[in-house]
Structure formats: C-alpha cells, structure tokens
Tab-separated table of C-alpha atoms and ligand atoms in Angstrom:
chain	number	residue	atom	x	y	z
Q	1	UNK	CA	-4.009	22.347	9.473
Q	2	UNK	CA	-2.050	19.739	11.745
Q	3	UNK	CA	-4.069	16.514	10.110
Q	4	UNK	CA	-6.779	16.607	8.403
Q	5	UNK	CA	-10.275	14.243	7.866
Q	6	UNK	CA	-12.735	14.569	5.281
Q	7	UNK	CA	-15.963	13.075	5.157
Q	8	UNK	CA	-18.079	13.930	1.469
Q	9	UNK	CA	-17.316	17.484	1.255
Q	10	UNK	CA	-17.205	17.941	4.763
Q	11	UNK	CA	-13.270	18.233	6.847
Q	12	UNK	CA	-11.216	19.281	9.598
Q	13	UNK	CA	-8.895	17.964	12.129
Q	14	UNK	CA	-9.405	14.595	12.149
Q	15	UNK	CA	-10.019	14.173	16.043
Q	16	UNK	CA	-13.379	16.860	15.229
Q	17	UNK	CA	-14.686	14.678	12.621
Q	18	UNK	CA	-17.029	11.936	13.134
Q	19	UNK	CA	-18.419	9.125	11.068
Q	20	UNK	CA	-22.082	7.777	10.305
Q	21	UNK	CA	-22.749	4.970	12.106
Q	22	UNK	CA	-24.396	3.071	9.199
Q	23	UNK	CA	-21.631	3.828	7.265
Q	24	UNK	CA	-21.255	-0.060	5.940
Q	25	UNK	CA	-17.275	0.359	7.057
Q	26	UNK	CA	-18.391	-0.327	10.264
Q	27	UNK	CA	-20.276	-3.349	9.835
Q	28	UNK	CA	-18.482	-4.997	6.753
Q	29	UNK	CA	-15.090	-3.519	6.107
Q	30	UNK	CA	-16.992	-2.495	3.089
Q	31	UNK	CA	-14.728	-0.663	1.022
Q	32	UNK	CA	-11.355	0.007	-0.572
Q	33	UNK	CA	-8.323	2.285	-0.085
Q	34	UNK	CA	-5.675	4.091	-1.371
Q	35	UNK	CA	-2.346	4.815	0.155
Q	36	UNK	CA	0.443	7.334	-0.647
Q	37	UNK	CA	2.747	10.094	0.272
Q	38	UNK	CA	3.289	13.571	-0.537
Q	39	UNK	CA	6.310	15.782	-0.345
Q	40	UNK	CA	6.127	19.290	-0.985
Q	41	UNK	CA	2.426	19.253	-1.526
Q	42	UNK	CA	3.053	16.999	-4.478
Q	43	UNK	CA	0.821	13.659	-3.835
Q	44	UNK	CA	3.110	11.049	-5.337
Q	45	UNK	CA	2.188	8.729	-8.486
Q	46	UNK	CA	-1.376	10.165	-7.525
Q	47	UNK	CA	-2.768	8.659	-11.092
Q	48	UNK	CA	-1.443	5.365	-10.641
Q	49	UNK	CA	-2.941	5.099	-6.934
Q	50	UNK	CA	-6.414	6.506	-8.324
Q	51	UNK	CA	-6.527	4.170	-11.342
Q	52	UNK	CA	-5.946	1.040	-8.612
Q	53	UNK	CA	-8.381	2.528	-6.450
Q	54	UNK	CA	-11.354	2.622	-9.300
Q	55	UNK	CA	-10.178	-1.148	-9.794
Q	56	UNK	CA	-10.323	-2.240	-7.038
Q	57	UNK	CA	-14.090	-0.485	-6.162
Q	58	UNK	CA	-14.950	-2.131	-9.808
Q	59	UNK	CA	-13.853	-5.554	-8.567
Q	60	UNK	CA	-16.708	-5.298	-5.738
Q	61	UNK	CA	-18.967	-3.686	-7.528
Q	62	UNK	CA	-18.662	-0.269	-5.812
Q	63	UNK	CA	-19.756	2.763	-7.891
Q	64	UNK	CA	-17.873	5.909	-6.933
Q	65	UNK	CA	-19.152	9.067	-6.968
Q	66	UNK	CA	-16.624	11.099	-8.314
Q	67	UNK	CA	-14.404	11.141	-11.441
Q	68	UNK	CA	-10.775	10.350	-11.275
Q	69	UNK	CA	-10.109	14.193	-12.181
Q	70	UNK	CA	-12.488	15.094	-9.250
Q	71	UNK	CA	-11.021	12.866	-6.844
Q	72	UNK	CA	-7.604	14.089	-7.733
Q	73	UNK	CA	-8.698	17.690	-7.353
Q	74	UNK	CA	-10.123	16.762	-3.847
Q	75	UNK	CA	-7.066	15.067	-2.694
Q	76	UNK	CA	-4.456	18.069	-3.958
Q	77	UNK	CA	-7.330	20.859	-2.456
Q	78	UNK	CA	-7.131	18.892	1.085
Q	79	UNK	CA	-2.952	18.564	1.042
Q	80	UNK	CA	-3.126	22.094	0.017
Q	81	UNK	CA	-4.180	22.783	3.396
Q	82	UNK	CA	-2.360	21.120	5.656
Q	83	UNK	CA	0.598	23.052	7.124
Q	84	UNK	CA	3.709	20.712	6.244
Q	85	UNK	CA	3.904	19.472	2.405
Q	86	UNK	CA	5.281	16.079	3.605
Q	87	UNK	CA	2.544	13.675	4.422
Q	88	UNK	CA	0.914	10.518	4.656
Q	89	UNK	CA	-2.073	10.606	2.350
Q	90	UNK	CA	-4.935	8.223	2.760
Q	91	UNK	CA	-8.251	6.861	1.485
Q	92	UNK	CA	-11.073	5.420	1.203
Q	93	UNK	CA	-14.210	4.727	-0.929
Q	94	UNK	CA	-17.099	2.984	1.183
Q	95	UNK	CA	-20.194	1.101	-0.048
Q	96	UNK	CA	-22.377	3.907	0.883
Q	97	UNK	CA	-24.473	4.231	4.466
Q	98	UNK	CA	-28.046	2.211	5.093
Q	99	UNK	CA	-28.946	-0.345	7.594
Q	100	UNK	CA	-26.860	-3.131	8.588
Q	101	UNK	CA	-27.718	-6.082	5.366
Q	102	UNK	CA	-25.290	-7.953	3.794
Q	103	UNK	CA	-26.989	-7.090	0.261
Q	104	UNK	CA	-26.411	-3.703	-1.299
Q	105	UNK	CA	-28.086	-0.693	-0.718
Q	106	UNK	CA	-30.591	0.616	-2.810
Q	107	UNK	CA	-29.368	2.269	-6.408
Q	108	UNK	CA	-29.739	5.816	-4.835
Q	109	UNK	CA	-27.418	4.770	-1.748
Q	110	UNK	CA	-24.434	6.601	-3.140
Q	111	UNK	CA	-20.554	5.787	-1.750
Q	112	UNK	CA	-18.745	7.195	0.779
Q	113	UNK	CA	-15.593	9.397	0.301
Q	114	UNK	CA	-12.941	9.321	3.049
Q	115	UNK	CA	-9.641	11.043	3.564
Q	116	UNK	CA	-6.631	11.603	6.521
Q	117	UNK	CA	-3.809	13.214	5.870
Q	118	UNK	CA	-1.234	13.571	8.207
Q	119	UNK	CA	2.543	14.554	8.375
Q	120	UNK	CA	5.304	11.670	7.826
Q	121	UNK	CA	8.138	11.586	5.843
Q	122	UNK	CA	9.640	8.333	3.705
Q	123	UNK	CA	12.100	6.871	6.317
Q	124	UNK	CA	15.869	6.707	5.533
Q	125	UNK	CA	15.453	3.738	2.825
Q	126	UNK	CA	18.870	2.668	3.025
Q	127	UNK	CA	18.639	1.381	7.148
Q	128	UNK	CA	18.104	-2.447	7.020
Q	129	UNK	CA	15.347	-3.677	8.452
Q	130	UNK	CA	14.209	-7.049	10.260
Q	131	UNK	CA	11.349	-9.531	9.239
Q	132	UNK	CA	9.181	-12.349	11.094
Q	133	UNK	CA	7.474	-15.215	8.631
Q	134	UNK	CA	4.111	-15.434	8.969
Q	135	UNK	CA	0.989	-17.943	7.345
Q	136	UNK	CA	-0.525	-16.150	4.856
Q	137	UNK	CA	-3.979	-16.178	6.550
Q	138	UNK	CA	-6.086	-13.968	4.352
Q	139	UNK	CA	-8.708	-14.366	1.575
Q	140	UNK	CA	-8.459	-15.222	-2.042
Q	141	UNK	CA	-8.939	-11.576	-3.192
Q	142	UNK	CA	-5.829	-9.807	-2.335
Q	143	UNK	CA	-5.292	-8.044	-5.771
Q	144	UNK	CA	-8.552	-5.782	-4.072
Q	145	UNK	CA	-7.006	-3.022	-1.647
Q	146	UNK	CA	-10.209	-3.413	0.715
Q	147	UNK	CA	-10.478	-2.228	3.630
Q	148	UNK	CA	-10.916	-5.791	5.427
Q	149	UNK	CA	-7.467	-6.608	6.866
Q	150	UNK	CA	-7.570	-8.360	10.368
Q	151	UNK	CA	-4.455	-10.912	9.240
Q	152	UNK	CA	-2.635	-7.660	8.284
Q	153	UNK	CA	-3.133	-6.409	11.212
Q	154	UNK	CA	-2.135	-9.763	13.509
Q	155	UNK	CA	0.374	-10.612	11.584
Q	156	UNK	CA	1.986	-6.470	11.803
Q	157	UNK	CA	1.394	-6.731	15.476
Q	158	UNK	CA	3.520	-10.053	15.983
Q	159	UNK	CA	6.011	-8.539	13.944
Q	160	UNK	CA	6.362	-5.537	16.285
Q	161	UNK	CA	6.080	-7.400	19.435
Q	162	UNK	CA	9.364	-9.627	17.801
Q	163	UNK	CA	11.103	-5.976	17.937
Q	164	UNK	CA	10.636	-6.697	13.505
Q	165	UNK	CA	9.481	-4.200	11.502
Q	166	UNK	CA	7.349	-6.165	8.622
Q	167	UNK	CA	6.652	-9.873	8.532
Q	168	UNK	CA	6.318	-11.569	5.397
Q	169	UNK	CA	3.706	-13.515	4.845
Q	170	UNK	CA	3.766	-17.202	3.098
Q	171	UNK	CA	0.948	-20.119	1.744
Q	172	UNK	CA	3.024	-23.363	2.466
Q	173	UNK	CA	6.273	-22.653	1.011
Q	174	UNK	CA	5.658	-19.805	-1.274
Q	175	UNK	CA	6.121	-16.538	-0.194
Q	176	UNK	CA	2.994	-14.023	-1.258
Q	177	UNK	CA	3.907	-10.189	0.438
Q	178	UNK	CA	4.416	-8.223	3.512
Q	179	UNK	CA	1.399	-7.682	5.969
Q	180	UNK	CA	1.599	-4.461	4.083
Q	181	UNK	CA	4.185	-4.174	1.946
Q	182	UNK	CA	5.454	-6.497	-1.491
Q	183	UNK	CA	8.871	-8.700	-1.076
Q	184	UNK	CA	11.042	-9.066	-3.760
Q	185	UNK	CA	14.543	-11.069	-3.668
Q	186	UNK	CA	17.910	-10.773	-5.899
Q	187	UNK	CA	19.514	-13.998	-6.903
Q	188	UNK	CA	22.041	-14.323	-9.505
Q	189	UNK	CA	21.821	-10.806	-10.439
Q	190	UNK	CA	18.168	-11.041	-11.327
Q	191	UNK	CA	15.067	-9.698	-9.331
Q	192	UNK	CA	12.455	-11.978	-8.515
Q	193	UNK	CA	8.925	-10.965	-7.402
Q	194	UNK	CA	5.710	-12.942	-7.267
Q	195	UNK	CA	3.370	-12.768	-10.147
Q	196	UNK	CA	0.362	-10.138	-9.873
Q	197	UNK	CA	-2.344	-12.852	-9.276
Q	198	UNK	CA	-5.106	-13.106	-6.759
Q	199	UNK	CA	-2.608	-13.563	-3.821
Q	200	UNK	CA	-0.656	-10.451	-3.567
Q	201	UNK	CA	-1.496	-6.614	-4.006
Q	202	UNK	CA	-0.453	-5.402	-7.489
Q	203	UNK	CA	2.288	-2.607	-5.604
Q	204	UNK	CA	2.492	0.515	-6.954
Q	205	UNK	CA	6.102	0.780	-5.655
Q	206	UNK	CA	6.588	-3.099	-7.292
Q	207	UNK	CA	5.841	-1.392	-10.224
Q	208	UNK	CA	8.319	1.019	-10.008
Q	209	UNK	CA	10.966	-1.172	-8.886
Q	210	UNK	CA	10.415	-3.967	-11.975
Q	211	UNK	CA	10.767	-0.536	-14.689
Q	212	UNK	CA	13.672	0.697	-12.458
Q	213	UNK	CA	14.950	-3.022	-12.746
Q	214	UNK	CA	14.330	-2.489	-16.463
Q	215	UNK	CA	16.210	0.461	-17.093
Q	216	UNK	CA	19.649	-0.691	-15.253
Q	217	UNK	CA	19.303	-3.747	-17.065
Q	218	UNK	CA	18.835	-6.167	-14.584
Q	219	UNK	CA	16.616	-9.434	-15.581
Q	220	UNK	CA	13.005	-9.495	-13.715
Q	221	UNK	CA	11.507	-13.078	-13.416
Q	222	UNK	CA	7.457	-12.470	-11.901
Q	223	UNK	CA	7.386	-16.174	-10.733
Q	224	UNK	CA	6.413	-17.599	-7.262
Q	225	UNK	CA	9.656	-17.822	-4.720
Q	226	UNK	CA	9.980	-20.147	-1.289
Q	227	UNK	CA	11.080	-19.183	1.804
Q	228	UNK	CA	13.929	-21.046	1.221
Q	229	UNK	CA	14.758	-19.161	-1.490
Q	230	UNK	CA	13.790	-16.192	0.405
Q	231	UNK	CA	16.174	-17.234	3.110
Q	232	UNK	CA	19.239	-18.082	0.632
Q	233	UNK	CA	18.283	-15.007	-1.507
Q	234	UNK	CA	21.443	-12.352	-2.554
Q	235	UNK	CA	19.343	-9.518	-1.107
Q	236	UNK	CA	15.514	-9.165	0.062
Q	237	UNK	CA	13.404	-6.362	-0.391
Q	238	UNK	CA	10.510	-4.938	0.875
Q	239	UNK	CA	8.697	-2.233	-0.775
Q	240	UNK	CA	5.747	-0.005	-0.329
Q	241	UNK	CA	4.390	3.916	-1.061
Q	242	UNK	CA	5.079	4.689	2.446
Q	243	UNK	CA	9.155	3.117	2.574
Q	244	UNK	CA	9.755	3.100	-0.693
Q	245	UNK	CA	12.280	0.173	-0.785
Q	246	UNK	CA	14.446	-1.242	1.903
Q	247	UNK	CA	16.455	-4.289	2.535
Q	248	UNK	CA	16.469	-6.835	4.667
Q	249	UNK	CA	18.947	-7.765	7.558
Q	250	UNK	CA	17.146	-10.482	9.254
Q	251	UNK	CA	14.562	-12.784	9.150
Q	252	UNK	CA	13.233	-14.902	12.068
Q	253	UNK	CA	16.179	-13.747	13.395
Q	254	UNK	CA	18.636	-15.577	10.586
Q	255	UNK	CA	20.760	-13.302	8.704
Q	256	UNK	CA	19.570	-13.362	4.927
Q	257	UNK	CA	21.003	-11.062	2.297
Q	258	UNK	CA	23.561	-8.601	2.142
Q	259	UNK	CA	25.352	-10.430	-0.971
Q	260	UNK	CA	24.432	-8.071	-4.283
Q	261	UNK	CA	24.883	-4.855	-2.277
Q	262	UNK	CA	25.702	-3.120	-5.186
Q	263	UNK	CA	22.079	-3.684	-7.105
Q	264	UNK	CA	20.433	-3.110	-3.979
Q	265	UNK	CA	22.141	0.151	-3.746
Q	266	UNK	CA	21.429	0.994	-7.326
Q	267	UNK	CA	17.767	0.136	-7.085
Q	268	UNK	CA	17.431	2.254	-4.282
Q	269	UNK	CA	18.944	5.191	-5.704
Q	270	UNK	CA	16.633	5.220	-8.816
Q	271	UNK	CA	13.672	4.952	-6.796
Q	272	UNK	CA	14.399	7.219	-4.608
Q	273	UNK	CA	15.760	9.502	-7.740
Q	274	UNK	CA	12.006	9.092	-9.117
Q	275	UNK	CA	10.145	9.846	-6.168
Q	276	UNK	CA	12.396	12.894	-5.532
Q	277	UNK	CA	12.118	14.406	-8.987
Q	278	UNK	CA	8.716	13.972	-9.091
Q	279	UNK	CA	7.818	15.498	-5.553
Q	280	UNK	CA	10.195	18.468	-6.422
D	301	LIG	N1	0.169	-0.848	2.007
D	301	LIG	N2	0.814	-5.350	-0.294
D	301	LIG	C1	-0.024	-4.972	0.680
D	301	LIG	C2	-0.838	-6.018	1.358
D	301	LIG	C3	-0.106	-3.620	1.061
D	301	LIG	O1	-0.958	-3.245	2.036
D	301	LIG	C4	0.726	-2.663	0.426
D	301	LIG	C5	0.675	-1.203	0.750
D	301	LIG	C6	1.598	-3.113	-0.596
D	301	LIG	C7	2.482	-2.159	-1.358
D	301	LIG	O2	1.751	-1.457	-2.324
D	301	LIG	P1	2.171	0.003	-2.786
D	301	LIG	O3	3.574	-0.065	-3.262
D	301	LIG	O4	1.206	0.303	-3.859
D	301	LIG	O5	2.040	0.913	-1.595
D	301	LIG	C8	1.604	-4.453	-0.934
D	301	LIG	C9	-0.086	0.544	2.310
D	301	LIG	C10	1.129	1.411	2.263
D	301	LIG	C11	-0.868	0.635	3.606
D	301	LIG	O6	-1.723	-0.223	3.810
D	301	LIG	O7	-0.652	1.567	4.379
C-alpha cells in the first residue's frame, strides 16, 4: 500500500477510511499519540514509544484495549504492508466513541485504536536549521503526548511563515521545547536540557541523546536554561523521532551556535549510528 489508516481492526488507504463521528477526538482532543519512524520495515525504539504511550493514556485515565505485545504486533503487521520500509509511523489511542459529555463514557465504552503510516525518510541531520521564539502558550500537562495541541500548531505555523523550520517555545525566560520537538544547548563542553517535569515532553530522542552524551563522556546537566543562554549557547539542538538531531543556525534571525562543532558532530554520528543499526 501507498499509506495506510487503520481504524480497530479495520484499514486501507488512508483517503478510503473514515472516522466515527462520536469518536470523542472530535469533540475533545481526547486522546494520546505516539510518533516514530521506520526504516526497512523496522519501527524504531517501538518499546520505548509504546511504554510512553500506555503512560501517557494512564495519566488521563484512558484504558487501552490492547496489550503492549498486541499493539506492537498491530503496528509491525500494518508497516508490513505498506510498499516502501521507510516511513512515518503514527498513533493514536482515543477515549472511546459516545455522545458528546465532558464525563466519561460508560465502563463498556472501550478506546479507540488509530494508525497512518506513510512514507518519509529522517532528513539529512547534519543541514542546520533556523528557529523563531515563541510564548510557551500551552497547558500544565505537557509530559502527556495528547492529542490537544492548538499552540503547537500556531506556534509551527508562525515558524513556517518566518521561512524557520521549528520555533522554540519559552515561559518568561526559560526555555521549555520545540512546538514539536525538545531543545538542548552545549556550553562549556557540557549538554544542557530541561528537566523532565510537567512542562516539556519526556523525548524519546532526548533520551537517546543524554545516554549518547553519556557514553562519549560529555557532562549532562537536566536543569532549566534562558533564552539568553539559549542565544549565547556553544551549539543548540533540536531533537525529535522524526529528525533525529539537528543544529541550529539561527534564531529570530541572530546567529547562535556553531562554537563546539566537534560534539555536535559526534552526537550526531552516534545517534544516527543507533538508529541505523537498529533499523538494519
Ligand atoms: N513530536 N516535544 C514535543 C512537544 C513533541 O511533540 C515531540 C515529538 C518531542 C520529541 O519527542 P520524541 O523524541 O519522543 O519524538 C518533544 C512528534 C515527532 C510529532 O508530534 O510528530
């Protein structure tokens, strides 16, 4: 198949499927999601993205359906079908489908199950890339990968329309993430990323980079940065299961970075090392 959509059990192309009406998606953004690649049929870190995904639906109270050994078999079964190996693999785990309330459904409501895949490849990680600062505008819960993200969205779009290709988002001074994507920064040969707390998404690709950090010996400090530090950093970078990890040229059209090329570089290699080997 070109794409594919799947909808509890049911799939094809996803411009043939169609959606219930009541599912509470519609009305609520009720739900959370799950983002990640595959290459050569291989979903990457699939366990890691599954074990965030059953935390997140835990977090809300969401019950889903399926064990994480199901759901994994689902997801491989549906890449299995698709005719290139190298896609974008998404989704999501709704609160079921009953009239518009903002209560819960009934007990026997059970969730929803939705998946797209469709073809993409990891860009080249090593092109810099250009960032817009943005108010962090969002809610208090943004260790939960719901499905609820207008500011994302906003703040992505004013990013675009600034010919940028992520825009970091900021409370006051302190820098929390991307729209959708985590920023780190190098200073002093040390990586600094913000703390997994309530404000940012616990990346899977963060992960990755603080153990990669780890193994070439380079300190990690998981504190709160500024934009000024942001702005002053050695290097910036951006990561997420879709890009990997890039740096940064620009931001609001300043020139930040580009000082610790040489731990950028070797970051960049490991993780993309990882994700090869394990996609092989
Ligand atoms: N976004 N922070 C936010 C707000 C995100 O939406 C994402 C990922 C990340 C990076 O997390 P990870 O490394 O686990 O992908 C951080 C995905 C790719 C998306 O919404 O498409």
């Amino acid at each position: 198949m070109k794409n594919l959509g799947y909808y509890n059990g049911n799939f094809a192309e996803i411009d043939e499927m169609t959606i219930p009406m009541n599912d509470r998606a519609c009305y609520f953004g009720d739900g959370v999601y799950e983002a990640t690649m595959s290459r050569n049929y291989n979903i990457f870190a699939i366990d890691e993205h599954i074990d965030r995904l059953y935390n997140s639906a835990g977090l809300l109270r969401i019950e889903i359906s399926q064990t994480k050994e199901e759901m994994k078999a689902i997801l491989n079964e549906m890449v299995s079908k698709m005719d290139t190996g190298d896609n974008f693999i998404y989704w999501q785990i709704t609160r079921g489908t009953s009239m518009r309330n903002h209560v819960f459904p009934e007990k026997d409501v059970k969730a929803n199950l939705w998946i797209t895949i469709s073809p993409k490849k990891i860009p080249d990680i090593y092109k810099k890339i250009n960032l817009i600062t943005e108010e962090d505008t969002r809610f208090l819960h943004c260790n939960i990968k719901t499905i609820n993200l207008l500011p994302s969205v906003m703040a992505s779009q004013k990013a675009k329309e600034c010919g940028c290709d992520e825009a970091v988002l900021h409370r006051g001074e302190r820098v929390t993430e991307g729209s959708h994507s985590n920023v780190h920064i190098i200073k002093d040969g040390m990586l600094i990323t913000a703390p997994t707390d309530h404000l940012i998404l616990p990346g899977i690709t963060r992960a990755h980079i603080i153990k990669t950090c780890k193994k070439l010996n380079i300190a990690v400090d998981e504190t709160p940065f500024t934009l000024e530090e942001l702005m002053n950093a050695d290097e910036v970078l951006v990561s997420s299961s879709s890009t990997l990890c890039r740096g940064a040229q620009q931001i609001d059209g300043k020139n930040v970075g580009g000082k610790a090329p040489e731990i950028l570089k070797a970051i960049q290699d490991e993780i993309l090392r990882k994700y090869t080997e394990e996609t092989n």
